[in-house]
Coordinates of C-alpha atoms in Angstrom, one line a residue:
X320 CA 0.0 0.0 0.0
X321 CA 1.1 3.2 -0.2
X322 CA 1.6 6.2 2.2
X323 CA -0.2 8.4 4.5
X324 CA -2.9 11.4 2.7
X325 CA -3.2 10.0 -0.3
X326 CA -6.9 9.3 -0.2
X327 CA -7.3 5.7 0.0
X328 CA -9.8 5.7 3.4
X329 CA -11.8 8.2 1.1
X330 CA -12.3 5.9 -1.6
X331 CA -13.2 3.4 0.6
X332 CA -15.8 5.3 2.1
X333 CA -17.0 6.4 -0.9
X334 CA -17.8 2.9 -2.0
X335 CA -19.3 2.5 1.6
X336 CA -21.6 5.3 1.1
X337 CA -22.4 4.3 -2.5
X338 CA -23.3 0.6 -2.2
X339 CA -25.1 0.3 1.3
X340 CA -26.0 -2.8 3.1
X341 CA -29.3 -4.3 1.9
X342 CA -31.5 -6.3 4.2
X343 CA -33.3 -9.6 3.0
X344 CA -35.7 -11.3 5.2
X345 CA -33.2 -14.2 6.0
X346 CA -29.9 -12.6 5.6
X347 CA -28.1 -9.2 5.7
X348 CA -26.0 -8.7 2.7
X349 CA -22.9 -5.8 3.1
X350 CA -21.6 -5.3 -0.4
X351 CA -18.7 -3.4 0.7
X352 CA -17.0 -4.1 4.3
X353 CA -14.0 -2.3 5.7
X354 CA -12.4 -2.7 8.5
X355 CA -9.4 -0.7 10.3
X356 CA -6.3 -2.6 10.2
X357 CA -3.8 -3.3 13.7
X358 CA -0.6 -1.0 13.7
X359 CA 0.8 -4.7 13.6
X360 CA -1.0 -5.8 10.2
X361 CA -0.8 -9.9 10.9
X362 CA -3.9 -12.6 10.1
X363 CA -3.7 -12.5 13.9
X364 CA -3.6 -9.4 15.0
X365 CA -6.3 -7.9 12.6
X366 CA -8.4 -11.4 13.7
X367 CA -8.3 -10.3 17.6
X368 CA -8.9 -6.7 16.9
X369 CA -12.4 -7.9 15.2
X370 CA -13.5 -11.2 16.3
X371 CA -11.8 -10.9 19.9
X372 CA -9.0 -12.7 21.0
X373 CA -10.8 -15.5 23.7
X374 CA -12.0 -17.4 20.2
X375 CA -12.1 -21.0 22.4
X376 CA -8.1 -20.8 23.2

């Protein structure tokens, strides 16, 4: 990736704001998901920042 104020969290909020979740009687569908990565950018680290880190260890 590249650097710091370059405009890539815009983008990706743009396409948040232009393709919104949709709601379907059995199911929520989220066309575009972000989330914010760990200062330490591992499979591991980003999985305990979002799912917690007590997954049955």
């Amino acid at each position: 990736m590249s650097g710091v104020d370059n405009g890539k969290s815009m983008i990706v909020e743009k396409f948040r704001r232009t393709h919104r979740p949709v709601s379907h009687p059995d199911r929520e569908e989220t066309p575009v998901l972000a989330v914010q990565m760990p200062s330490d950018p591992s499979a591991q680290a980003l999985a305990d920042r979002h799912c917690g880190d007590d997954r049955g260890r």
